[in-house]
């Protein structure tokens, strides 16, 4: 079965390529050099020629603060407009379409977390672009009843950095670098959400597709939740780095984009994933090899 993975050189995309290749799919991985997803004509043309049975979109604009101050137009082109083009192309060739969104679509004022049917209320430019992308998918699907889709919300991805220009390191890798250079760090002890290992997310994506589960919205993160401070604590403990951590409030660390204070995603539809601590331990062990 032919599967197209977009954003194939990113942190999640490269793991998706690996996950589906091992499952003996015929995998085609495209990145920006292969297809500009903001060009509707090219999207329809190239996907129309390829005719994949499954399309997974792991491409996104995710520089949250830069979106707020510099790239407002670009973030909407990638995270919103392009989703409409991909939905149109998926419908045209009869492909299943899987797309990822974010916990940031929620306001972040519910300490108990957000289920799949909770009402989004995005607060930043990035968050609004992702929510608009969700709306494009849902509204176009309503008009194209033949489209099968999975909208997967996740949060705080970590794993090996992607390839290519402008790739971002995960919080884990940033902390490991800082921890090797500094004796003490101040971390925000707020903004609670769930770290998610891209290896686990890729596996669940494959299992969801293969299960034939109903179309709709799914939440997928590793189990548990933490603040940035608590996440860094666990990273330094497992990596055996003697870094003194200082807890600070978000207002002491101003950033252009507003972050949700509590954005844990509640998974009510899928089997729970292992804890983020267990997944983190596996990732750090793999990095040592």
PDB file of C-alpha atoms in Angstrom:
ATOM      1  CA  UNK A   1       0.000   0.000   0.000  1.00  0.00           C
ATOM      2  CA  UNK A   2       1.445   3.364  -1.045  1.00  0.00           C
ATOM      3  CA  UNK A   3       1.726   5.931   1.743  1.00  0.00           C
ATOM      4  CA  UNK A   4       2.886   9.547   1.393  1.00  0.00           C
ATOM      5  CA  UNK A   5       4.495  11.213   4.408  1.00  0.00           C
ATOM      6  CA  UNK A   6       4.873  14.985   4.255  1.00  0.00           C
ATOM      7  CA  UNK A   7       7.462  16.720   6.404  1.00  0.00           C
ATOM      8  CA  UNK A   8       9.520  13.543   6.070  1.00  0.00           C
ATOM      9  CA  UNK A   9      12.778  15.110   7.270  1.00  0.00           C
ATOM     10  CA  UNK A  10      11.320  16.567  10.466  1.00  0.00           C
ATOM     11  CA  UNK A  11      11.533  15.143  13.962  1.00  0.00           C
ATOM     12  CA  UNK A  12       8.241  13.290  13.636  1.00  0.00           C
ATOM     13  CA  UNK A  13       8.331  12.757   9.884  1.00  0.00           C
ATOM     14  CA  UNK A  14      11.573  10.797   9.828  1.00  0.00           C
ATOM     15  CA  UNK A  15      10.241   8.448  12.532  1.00  0.00           C
ATOM     16  CA  UNK A  16       6.972   7.986  10.629  1.00  0.00           C
ATOM     17  CA  UNK A  17       8.952   6.975   7.537  1.00  0.00           C
ATOM     18  CA  UNK A  18      10.827   4.426   9.624  1.00  0.00           C
ATOM     19  CA  UNK A  19       7.675   3.121  11.352  1.00  0.00           C
ATOM     20  CA  UNK A  20       5.743   2.517   8.144  1.00  0.00           C
ATOM     21  CA  UNK A  21       8.764   1.175   6.238  1.00  0.00           C
ATOM     22  CA  UNK A  22       9.201  -1.519   8.874  1.00  0.00           C
ATOM     23  CA  UNK A  23       5.528  -2.366   8.500  1.00  0.00           C
ATOM     24  CA  UNK A  24       6.178  -3.135   4.806  1.00  0.00           C
ATOM     25  CA  UNK A  25       4.240  -0.259   3.289  1.00  0.00           C
ATOM     26  CA  UNK A  26       5.522   1.374   0.133  1.00  0.00           C
ATOM     27  CA  UNK A  27       6.608   4.691   1.651  1.00  0.00           C
ATOM     28  CA  UNK A  28       7.228   7.945  -0.183  1.00  0.00           C
ATOM     29  CA  UNK A  29       8.622  10.734   1.987  1.00  0.00           C
ATOM     30  CA  UNK A  30       8.433  14.327   0.772  1.00  0.00           C
ATOM     31  CA  UNK A  31       9.803  17.447   2.392  1.00  0.00           C
ATOM     32  CA  UNK A  32       9.861  21.098   1.350  1.00  0.00           C
ATOM     33  CA  UNK A  33      12.254  20.486  -1.556  1.00  0.00           C
ATOM     34  CA  UNK A  34       9.866  17.876  -2.961  1.00  0.00           C
ATOM     35  CA  UNK A  35       6.569  19.713  -2.523  1.00  0.00           C
ATOM     36  CA  UNK A  36       5.605  23.197  -1.398  1.00  0.00           C
ATOM     37  CA  UNK A  37       2.347  22.411   0.390  1.00  0.00           C
ATOM     38  CA  UNK A  38       1.310  26.086   0.208  1.00  0.00           C
ATOM     39  CA  UNK A  39       1.117  25.826  -3.610  1.00  0.00           C
ATOM     40  CA  UNK A  40      -2.355  24.447  -4.335  1.00  0.00           C
ATOM     41  CA  UNK A  41      -1.706  23.637  -7.994  1.00  0.00           C
ATOM     42  CA  UNK A  42       1.471  21.703  -7.193  1.00  0.00           C
ATOM     43  CA  UNK A  43      -0.227  19.839  -4.330  1.00  0.00           C
ATOM     44  CA  UNK A  44      -3.090  18.704  -6.551  1.00  0.00           C
ATOM     45  CA  UNK A  45      -0.795  17.894  -9.468  1.00  0.00           C
ATOM     46  CA  UNK A  46       1.893  15.891  -7.642  1.00  0.00           C
ATOM     47  CA  UNK A  47      -0.453  13.990  -5.347  1.00  0.00           C
ATOM     48  CA  UNK A  48      -2.763  13.378  -8.295  1.00  0.00           C
ATOM     49  CA  UNK A  49       0.104  11.719 -10.165  1.00  0.00           C
ATOM     50  CA  UNK A  50       1.362   9.723  -7.148  1.00  0.00           C
ATOM     51  CA  UNK A  51      -2.110   8.512  -6.079  1.00  0.00           C
ATOM     52  CA  UNK A  52      -1.210   7.366  -2.532  1.00  0.00           C
ATOM     53  CA  UNK A  53      -3.716   5.400  -0.476  1.00  0.00           C
ATOM     54  CA  UNK A  54      -2.688   7.186   2.736  1.00  0.00           C
ATOM     55  CA  UNK A  55      -1.363  10.726   3.273  1.00  0.00           C
ATOM     56  CA  UNK A  56       0.158  11.719   6.622  1.00  0.00           C
ATOM     57  CA  UNK A  57       0.940  15.382   7.113  1.00  0.00           C
ATOM     58  CA  UNK A  58       3.755  15.937   9.590  1.00  0.00           C
ATOM     59  CA  UNK A  59       4.719  19.285   8.055  1.00  0.00           C
ATOM     60  CA  UNK A  60       4.034  22.369  10.148  1.00  0.00           C
ATOM     61  CA  UNK A  61       5.262  25.811  11.105  1.00  0.00           C
ATOM     62  CA  UNK A  62       6.076  25.545  14.800  1.00  0.00           C
ATOM     63  CA  UNK A  63       8.268  28.511  15.740  1.00  0.00           C
ATOM     64  CA  UNK A  64       5.728  29.801  18.228  1.00  0.00           C
ATOM     65  CA  UNK A  65       7.331  33.129  19.119  1.00  0.00           C
ATOM     66  CA  UNK A  66       8.504  34.003  15.615  1.00  0.00           C
ATOM     67  CA  UNK A  67       4.962  33.418  14.367  1.00  0.00           C
ATOM     68  CA  UNK A  68       3.793  36.052  16.832  1.00  0.00           C
ATOM     69  CA  UNK A  69       6.237  38.753  15.764  1.00  0.00           C
ATOM     70  CA  UNK A  70       7.514  38.073  12.242  1.00  0.00           C
ATOM     71  CA  UNK A  71       5.828  35.308  10.264  1.00  0.00           C
ATOM     72  CA  UNK A  72       2.097  35.732  10.771  1.00  0.00           C
ATOM     73  CA  UNK A  73       1.268  35.264   7.084  1.00  0.00           C
ATOM     74  CA  UNK A  74       3.574  32.299   6.604  1.00  0.00           C
ATOM     75  CA  UNK A  75       2.312  30.404   9.634  1.00  0.00           C
ATOM     76  CA  UNK A  76      -1.270  30.564   8.333  1.00  0.00           C
ATOM     77  CA  UNK A  77      -0.201  29.507   4.839  1.00  0.00           C
ATOM     78  CA  UNK A  78       1.505  26.382   6.203  1.00  0.00           C
ATOM     79  CA  UNK A  79      -0.714  25.485   9.154  1.00  0.00           C
ATOM     80  CA  UNK A  80      -4.066  26.442   7.662  1.00  0.00           C
ATOM     81  CA  UNK A  81      -4.257  27.119   3.910  1.00  0.00           C
ATOM     82  CA  UNK A  82      -2.095  24.107   3.048  1.00  0.00           C
ATOM     83  CA  UNK A  83      -4.366  21.794   5.038  1.00  0.00           C
ATOM     84  CA  UNK A  84      -7.225  22.721   2.766  1.00  0.00           C
ATOM     85  CA  UNK A  85      -5.139  21.887  -0.308  1.00  0.00           C
ATOM     86  CA  UNK A  86      -4.083  18.531   1.177  1.00  0.00           C
ATOM     87  CA  UNK A  87      -7.664  17.645   2.075  1.00  0.00           C
ATOM     88  CA  UNK A  88      -8.710  18.492  -1.484  1.00  0.00           C
ATOM     89  CA  UNK A  89      -5.916  16.329  -2.893  1.00  0.00           C
ATOM     90  CA  UNK A  90      -6.742  13.457  -0.536  1.00  0.00           C
ATOM     91  CA  UNK A  91     -10.364  13.532  -1.597  1.00  0.00           C
ATOM     92  CA  UNK A  92      -9.359  13.703  -5.255  1.00  0.00           C
ATOM     93  CA  UNK A  93      -7.344  10.448  -5.080  1.00  0.00           C
ATOM     94  CA  UNK A  94      -9.462   8.727  -2.405  1.00  0.00           C
ATOM     95  CA  UNK A  95      -6.667   8.687   0.196  1.00  0.00           C
ATOM     96  CA  UNK A  96      -7.013   8.522   3.970  1.00  0.00           C
ATOM     97  CA  UNK A  97      -5.660  11.770   5.448  1.00  0.00           C
ATOM     98  CA  UNK A  98      -3.943  11.971   8.852  1.00  0.00           C
ATOM     99  CA  UNK A  99      -2.954  15.344  10.280  1.00  0.00           C
ATOM    100  CA  UNK A 100      -1.436  16.550  13.563  1.00  0.00           C
ATOM    101  CA  UNK A 101      -2.559  19.449  15.718  1.00  0.00           C
ATOM    102  CA  UNK A 102      -1.613  20.736  19.146  1.00  0.00           C
ATOM    103  CA  UNK A 103      -2.662  21.219  22.756  1.00  0.00           C
ATOM    104  CA  UNK A 104      -2.123  24.949  22.163  1.00  0.00           C
ATOM    105  CA  UNK A 105      -5.544  25.198  20.491  1.00  0.00           C
ATOM    106  CA  UNK A 106      -6.984  25.269  24.027  1.00  0.00           C
ATOM    107  CA  UNK A 107      -7.075  28.282  26.300  1.00  0.00           C
ATOM    108  CA  UNK A 108      -5.304  26.426  29.091  1.00  0.00           C
ATOM    109  CA  UNK A 109      -7.460  27.244  32.102  1.00  0.00           C
ATOM    110  CA  UNK A 110      -8.745  23.731  32.874  1.00  0.00           C
ATOM    111  CA  UNK A 111      -6.457  22.000  35.366  1.00  0.00           C
ATOM    112  CA  UNK A 112      -8.122  18.640  34.716  1.00  0.00           C
ATOM    113  CA  UNK A 113      -7.218  18.763  31.012  1.00  0.00           C
ATOM    114  CA  UNK A 114      -9.061  18.698  27.702  1.00  0.00           C
ATOM    115  CA  UNK A 115     -10.903  15.801  26.080  1.00  0.00           C
ATOM    116  CA  UNK A 116     -11.257  15.428  22.314  1.00  0.00           C
ATOM    117  CA  UNK A 117     -14.631  17.180  22.245  1.00  0.00           C
ATOM    118  CA  UNK A 118     -13.563  20.183  24.350  1.00  0.00           C
ATOM    119  CA  UNK A 119     -14.052  23.586  22.737  1.00  0.00           C
ATOM    120  CA  UNK A 120     -10.799  25.150  21.501  1.00  0.00           C
ATOM    121  CA  UNK A 121      -9.945  28.758  22.347  1.00  0.00           C
ATOM    122  CA  UNK A 122      -6.484  29.491  20.893  1.00  0.00           C
ATOM    123  CA  UNK A 123      -4.558  32.413  22.361  1.00  0.00           C
ATOM    124  CA  UNK A 124      -1.501  32.891  20.109  1.00  0.00           C
ATOM    125  CA  UNK A 125      -0.951  33.361  16.379  1.00  0.00           C
ATOM    126  CA  UNK A 126       0.537  29.865  16.131  1.00  0.00           C
ATOM    127  CA  UNK A 127      -2.369  28.343  18.057  1.00  0.00           C
ATOM    128  CA  UNK A 128      -4.922  30.185  15.916  1.00  0.00           C
ATOM    129  CA  UNK A 129      -3.229  28.941  12.737  1.00  0.00           C
ATOM    130  CA  UNK A 130      -3.383  25.328  13.948  1.00  0.00           C
ATOM    131  CA  UNK A 131      -7.033  25.709  14.955  1.00  0.00           C
ATOM    132  CA  UNK A 132      -7.859  27.213  11.576  1.00  0.00           C
ATOM    133  CA  UNK A 133      -6.159  24.206   9.978  1.00  0.00           C
ATOM    134  CA  UNK A 134      -8.384  21.934  12.062  1.00  0.00           C
ATOM    135  CA  UNK A 135     -11.443  23.857  10.920  1.00  0.00           C
ATOM    136  CA  UNK A 136     -10.441  23.611   7.267  1.00  0.00           C
ATOM    137  CA  UNK A 137     -10.119  19.853   7.595  1.00  0.00           C
ATOM    138  CA  UNK A 138     -13.416  19.423   9.428  1.00  0.00           C
ATOM    139  CA  UNK A 139     -15.418  21.755   7.187  1.00  0.00           C
ATOM    140  CA  UNK A 140     -14.038  20.326   3.953  1.00  0.00           C
ATOM    141  CA  UNK A 141     -14.655  16.800   5.170  1.00  0.00           C
ATOM    142  CA  UNK A 142     -18.278  17.735   5.818  1.00  0.00           C
ATOM    143  CA  UNK A 143     -18.526  18.715   2.164  1.00  0.00           C
ATOM    144  CA  UNK A 144     -16.617  15.630   0.965  1.00  0.00           C
ATOM    145  CA  UNK A 145     -18.212  12.668   2.702  1.00  0.00           C
ATOM    146  CA  UNK A 146     -15.842  10.217   0.971  1.00  0.00           C
ATOM    147  CA  UNK A 147     -12.837  11.586   2.890  1.00  0.00           C
ATOM    148  CA  UNK A 148     -11.560   9.439   5.727  1.00  0.00           C
ATOM    149  CA  UNK A 149      -9.403  11.390   8.179  1.00  0.00           C
ATOM    150  CA  UNK A 150      -7.720  11.312  11.569  1.00  0.00           C
ATOM    151  CA  UNK A 151      -6.981  14.605  13.311  1.00  0.00           C
ATOM    152  CA  UNK A 152      -4.420  13.794  16.006  1.00  0.00           C
ATOM    153  CA  UNK A 153      -3.700  16.384  18.684  1.00  0.00           C
ATOM    154  CA  UNK A 154      -0.450  15.970  20.576  1.00  0.00           C
ATOM    155  CA  UNK A 155       1.989  18.019  22.661  1.00  0.00           C
ATOM    156  CA  UNK A 156       5.643  18.684  23.495  1.00  0.00           C
ATOM    157  CA  UNK A 157       7.251  16.340  21.006  1.00  0.00           C
ATOM    158  CA  UNK A 158      10.741  15.062  21.701  1.00  0.00           C
ATOM    159  CA  UNK A 159      13.097  12.832  19.770  1.00  0.00           C
ATOM    160  CA  UNK A 160      16.092  13.087  17.471  1.00  0.00           C
ATOM    161  CA  UNK A 161      16.271  16.407  15.646  1.00  0.00           C
ATOM    162  CA  UNK A 162      15.106  16.512  12.072  1.00  0.00           C
ATOM    163  CA  UNK A 163      17.340  17.209   9.082  1.00  0.00           C
ATOM    164  CA  UNK A 164      17.648  20.276   6.947  1.00  0.00           C
ATOM    165  CA  UNK A 165      17.644  24.021   7.337  1.00  0.00           C
ATOM    166  CA  UNK A 166      15.836  25.600  10.293  1.00  0.00           C
ATOM    167  CA  UNK A 167      15.161  22.396  12.249  1.00  0.00           C
ATOM    168  CA  UNK A 168      14.455  22.776  15.950  1.00  0.00           C
ATOM    169  CA  UNK A 169      15.918  20.685  18.723  1.00  0.00           C
ATOM    170  CA  UNK A 170      13.479  19.309  21.248  1.00  0.00           C
ATOM    171  CA  UNK A 171      13.355  20.630  24.802  1.00  0.00           C
ATOM    172  CA  UNK A 172      15.171  17.477  25.910  1.00  0.00           C
ATOM    173  CA  UNK A 173      18.157  18.053  23.646  1.00  0.00           C
ATOM    174  CA  UNK A 174      18.280  21.751  24.524  1.00  0.00           C
ATOM    175  CA  UNK A 175      18.357  20.872  28.228  1.00  0.00           C
ATOM    176  CA  UNK A 176      21.094  18.280  27.713  1.00  0.00           C
ATOM    177  CA  UNK A 177      23.247  20.870  25.965  1.00  0.00           C
ATOM    178  CA  UNK A 178      22.628  23.533  28.608  1.00  0.00           C
ATOM    179  CA  UNK A 179      23.154  20.995  31.384  1.00  0.00           C
ATOM    180  CA  UNK A 180      26.598  20.166  30.027  1.00  0.00           C
ATOM    181  CA  UNK A 181      27.547  23.852  29.960  1.00  0.00           C
ATOM    182  CA  UNK A 182      25.963  25.359  33.073  1.00  0.00           C
ATOM    183  CA  UNK A 183      25.870  24.637  36.796  1.00  0.00           C
ATOM    184  CA  UNK A 184      22.422  26.172  37.338  1.00  0.00           C
ATOM    185  CA  UNK A 185      19.347  27.039  35.309  1.00  0.00           C
ATOM    186  CA  UNK A 186      16.027  28.772  35.892  1.00  0.00           C
ATOM    187  CA  UNK A 187      12.991  27.000  34.426  1.00  0.00           C
ATOM    188  CA  UNK A 188       9.332  27.980  34.319  1.00  0.00           C
ATOM    189  CA  UNK A 189       7.424  25.905  36.857  1.00  0.00           C
ATOM    190  CA  UNK A 190       4.103  26.498  35.092  1.00  0.00           C
ATOM    191  CA  UNK A 191       2.499  25.587  31.750  1.00  0.00           C
ATOM    192  CA  UNK A 192       1.600  21.989  32.484  1.00  0.00           C
ATOM    193  CA  UNK A 193       1.251  19.561  29.572  1.00  0.00           C
ATOM    194  CA  UNK A 194       2.375  16.089  28.448  1.00  0.00           C
ATOM    195  CA  UNK A 195       5.728  15.348  26.791  1.00  0.00           C
ATOM    196  CA  UNK A 196       5.345  12.970  23.843  1.00  0.00           C
ATOM    197  CA  UNK A 197       8.021  10.730  22.345  1.00  0.00           C
ATOM    198  CA  UNK A 198       7.818  10.780  18.552  1.00  0.00           C
ATOM    199  CA  UNK A 199       8.537   7.036  18.426  1.00  0.00           C
ATOM    200  CA  UNK A 200       5.389   6.343  20.440  1.00  0.00           C
ATOM    201  CA  UNK A 201       3.336   8.826  18.424  1.00  0.00           C
ATOM    202  CA  UNK A 202       4.416   7.268  15.118  1.00  0.00           C
ATOM    203  CA  UNK A 203       3.524   3.785  16.334  1.00  0.00           C
ATOM    204  CA  UNK A 204       0.091   4.877  17.530  1.00  0.00           C
ATOM    205  CA  UNK A 205      -0.515   6.652  14.225  1.00  0.00           C
ATOM    206  CA  UNK A 206       0.119   3.406  12.356  1.00  0.00           C
ATOM    207  CA  UNK A 207      -2.041   1.406  14.761  1.00  0.00           C
ATOM    208  CA  UNK A 208      -4.864   3.935  14.488  1.00  0.00           C
ATOM    209  CA  UNK A 209      -4.807   3.794  10.700  1.00  0.00           C
ATOM    210  CA  UNK A 210      -4.656   0.007  10.640  1.00  0.00           C
ATOM    211  CA  UNK A 211      -7.463  -0.343  13.207  1.00  0.00           C
ATOM    212  CA  UNK A 212     -10.073   1.148  10.913  1.00  0.00           C
ATOM    213  CA  UNK A 213     -11.244   3.326  13.823  1.00  0.00           C
ATOM    214  CA  UNK A 214     -13.970   5.886  13.140  1.00  0.00           C
ATOM    215  CA  UNK A 215     -12.903   9.175  11.582  1.00  0.00           C
ATOM    216  CA  UNK A 216     -12.497  12.106  13.935  1.00  0.00           C
ATOM    217  CA  UNK A 217     -10.293  13.787  16.517  1.00  0.00           C
ATOM    218  CA  UNK A 218      -7.899  11.779  18.676  1.00  0.00           C
ATOM    219  CA  UNK A 219      -5.614  12.880  21.501  1.00  0.00           C
ATOM    220  CA  UNK A 220      -2.255  11.147  21.704  1.00  0.00           C
ATOM    221  CA  UNK A 221       0.459  11.948  24.256  1.00  0.00           C
ATOM    222  CA  UNK A 222       2.525   9.952  26.683  1.00  0.00           C
ATOM    223  CA  UNK A 223       0.747   9.493  30.021  1.00  0.00           C
ATOM    224  CA  UNK A 224       1.166  12.032  32.787  1.00  0.00           C
ATOM    225  CA  UNK A 225       1.908  15.751  32.683  1.00  0.00           C
ATOM    226  CA  UNK A 226       4.504  18.157  34.015  1.00  0.00           C
ATOM    227  CA  UNK A 227       5.753  21.734  33.952  1.00  0.00           C
ATOM    228  CA  UNK A 228       8.930  22.722  32.122  1.00  0.00           C
ATOM    229  CA  UNK A 229      10.745  22.739  35.472  1.00  0.00           C
ATOM    230  CA  UNK A 230       9.556  19.227  36.334  1.00  0.00           C
ATOM    231  CA  UNK A 231      10.485  17.944  32.895  1.00  0.00           C
ATOM    232  CA  UNK A 232      14.006  19.380  33.215  1.00  0.00           C
ATOM    233  CA  UNK A 233      14.332  17.820  36.678  1.00  0.00           C
ATOM    234  CA  UNK A 234      13.681  14.375  35.217  1.00  0.00           C
ATOM    235  CA  UNK A 235      16.014  14.962  32.268  1.00  0.00           C
ATOM    236  CA  UNK A 236      18.935  15.930  34.507  1.00  0.00           C
ATOM    237  CA  UNK A 237      18.233  13.099  36.935  1.00  0.00           C
ATOM    238  CA  UNK A 238      18.199  10.440  34.217  1.00  0.00           C
ATOM    239  CA  UNK A 239      21.200  11.967  32.428  1.00  0.00           C
ATOM    240  CA  UNK A 240      23.098  12.237  35.722  1.00  0.00           C
ATOM    241  CA  UNK A 241      23.820  15.935  35.223  1.00  0.00           C
ATOM    242  CA  UNK A 242      24.426  17.857  38.495  1.00  0.00           C
ATOM    243  CA  UNK A 243      22.519  21.006  37.510  1.00  0.00           C
ATOM    244  CA  UNK A 244      20.912  23.189  40.148  1.00  0.00           C
ATOM    245  CA  UNK A 245      17.405  24.083  38.978  1.00  0.00           C
ATOM    246  CA  UNK A 246      15.603  27.210  40.062  1.00  0.00           C
ATOM    247  CA  UNK A 247      11.840  27.414  39.779  1.00  0.00           C
ATOM    248  CA  UNK A 248      10.603  30.640  38.190  1.00  0.00           C
ATOM    249  CA  UNK A 249       7.178  31.967  37.222  1.00  0.00           C
ATOM    250  CA  UNK A 250       6.215  32.584  33.609  1.00  0.00           C
ATOM    251  CA  UNK A 251       6.067  36.347  34.118  1.00  0.00           C
ATOM    252  CA  UNK A 252       9.782  36.283  34.968  1.00  0.00           C
ATOM    253  CA  UNK A 253      10.503  34.724  31.576  1.00  0.00           C
ATOM    254  CA  UNK A 254       8.559  36.841  29.062  1.00  0.00           C
ATOM    255  CA  UNK A 255       8.030  35.482  25.551  1.00  0.00           C
ATOM    256  CA  UNK A 256       6.140  37.018  22.607  1.00  0.00           C
ATOM    257  CA  UNK A 257       3.513  34.250  22.352  1.00  0.00           C
ATOM    258  CA  UNK A 258       1.065  33.384  25.109  1.00  0.00           C
ATOM    259  CA  UNK A 259       1.206  29.775  26.314  1.00  0.00           C
ATOM    260  CA  UNK A 260      -1.646  27.806  27.910  1.00  0.00           C
ATOM    261  CA  UNK A 261      -1.084  27.212  31.637  1.00  0.00           C
ATOM    262  CA  UNK A 262      -2.819  23.820  31.704  1.00  0.00           C
ATOM    263  CA  UNK A 263      -3.129  21.992  28.399  1.00  0.00           C
ATOM    264  CA  UNK A 264      -2.980  18.307  29.261  1.00  0.00           C
ATOM    265  CA  UNK A 265      -4.781  16.353  26.546  1.00  0.00           C
ATOM    266  CA  UNK A 266      -7.178  13.715  27.829  1.00  0.00           C
ATOM    267  CA  UNK A 267      -7.206  10.559  25.724  1.00  0.00           C
ATOM    268  CA  UNK A 268     -10.673   8.983  25.885  1.00  0.00           C
ATOM    269  CA  UNK A 269     -10.516   6.964  22.657  1.00  0.00           C
ATOM    270  CA  UNK A 270      -7.182   5.121  22.485  1.00  0.00           C
ATOM    271  CA  UNK A 271      -5.303   2.774  24.824  1.00  0.00           C
ATOM    272  CA  UNK A 272      -3.082   4.871  27.117  1.00  0.00           C
ATOM    273  CA  UNK A 273       0.574   5.233  26.217  1.00  0.00           C
ATOM    274  CA  UNK A 274       3.401   4.582  28.668  1.00  0.00           C
ATOM    275  CA  UNK A 275       4.426   7.407  30.984  1.00  0.00           C
ATOM    276  CA  UNK A 276       6.467  10.291  29.636  1.00  0.00           C
ATOM    277  CA  UNK A 277       9.161   9.404  32.191  1.00  0.00           C
ATOM    278  CA  UNK A 278       9.528   5.880  30.777  1.00  0.00           C
ATOM    279  CA  UNK A 279       9.612   7.187  27.213  1.00  0.00           C
ATOM    280  CA  UNK A 280      12.189   9.816  28.172  1.00  0.00           C
ATOM    281  CA  UNK A 281      14.405   7.162  29.776  1.00  0.00           C
ATOM    282  CA  UNK A 282      14.312   5.110  26.560  1.00  0.00           C
ATOM    283  CA  UNK A 283      15.212   8.125  24.446  1.00  0.00           C
ATOM    284  CA  UNK A 284      18.147   9.077  26.659  1.00  0.00           C
ATOM    285  CA  UNK A 285      19.407   5.482  26.622  1.00  0.00           C
ATOM    286  CA  UNK A 286      19.191   5.401  22.822  1.00  0.00           C
ATOM    287  CA  UNK A 287      21.202   8.640  22.591  1.00  0.00           C
ATOM    288  CA  UNK A 288      24.098   7.025  24.458  1.00  0.00           C
ATOM    289  CA  UNK A 289      24.439   4.225  21.917  1.00  0.00           C
TER     290      UNK A 289
END
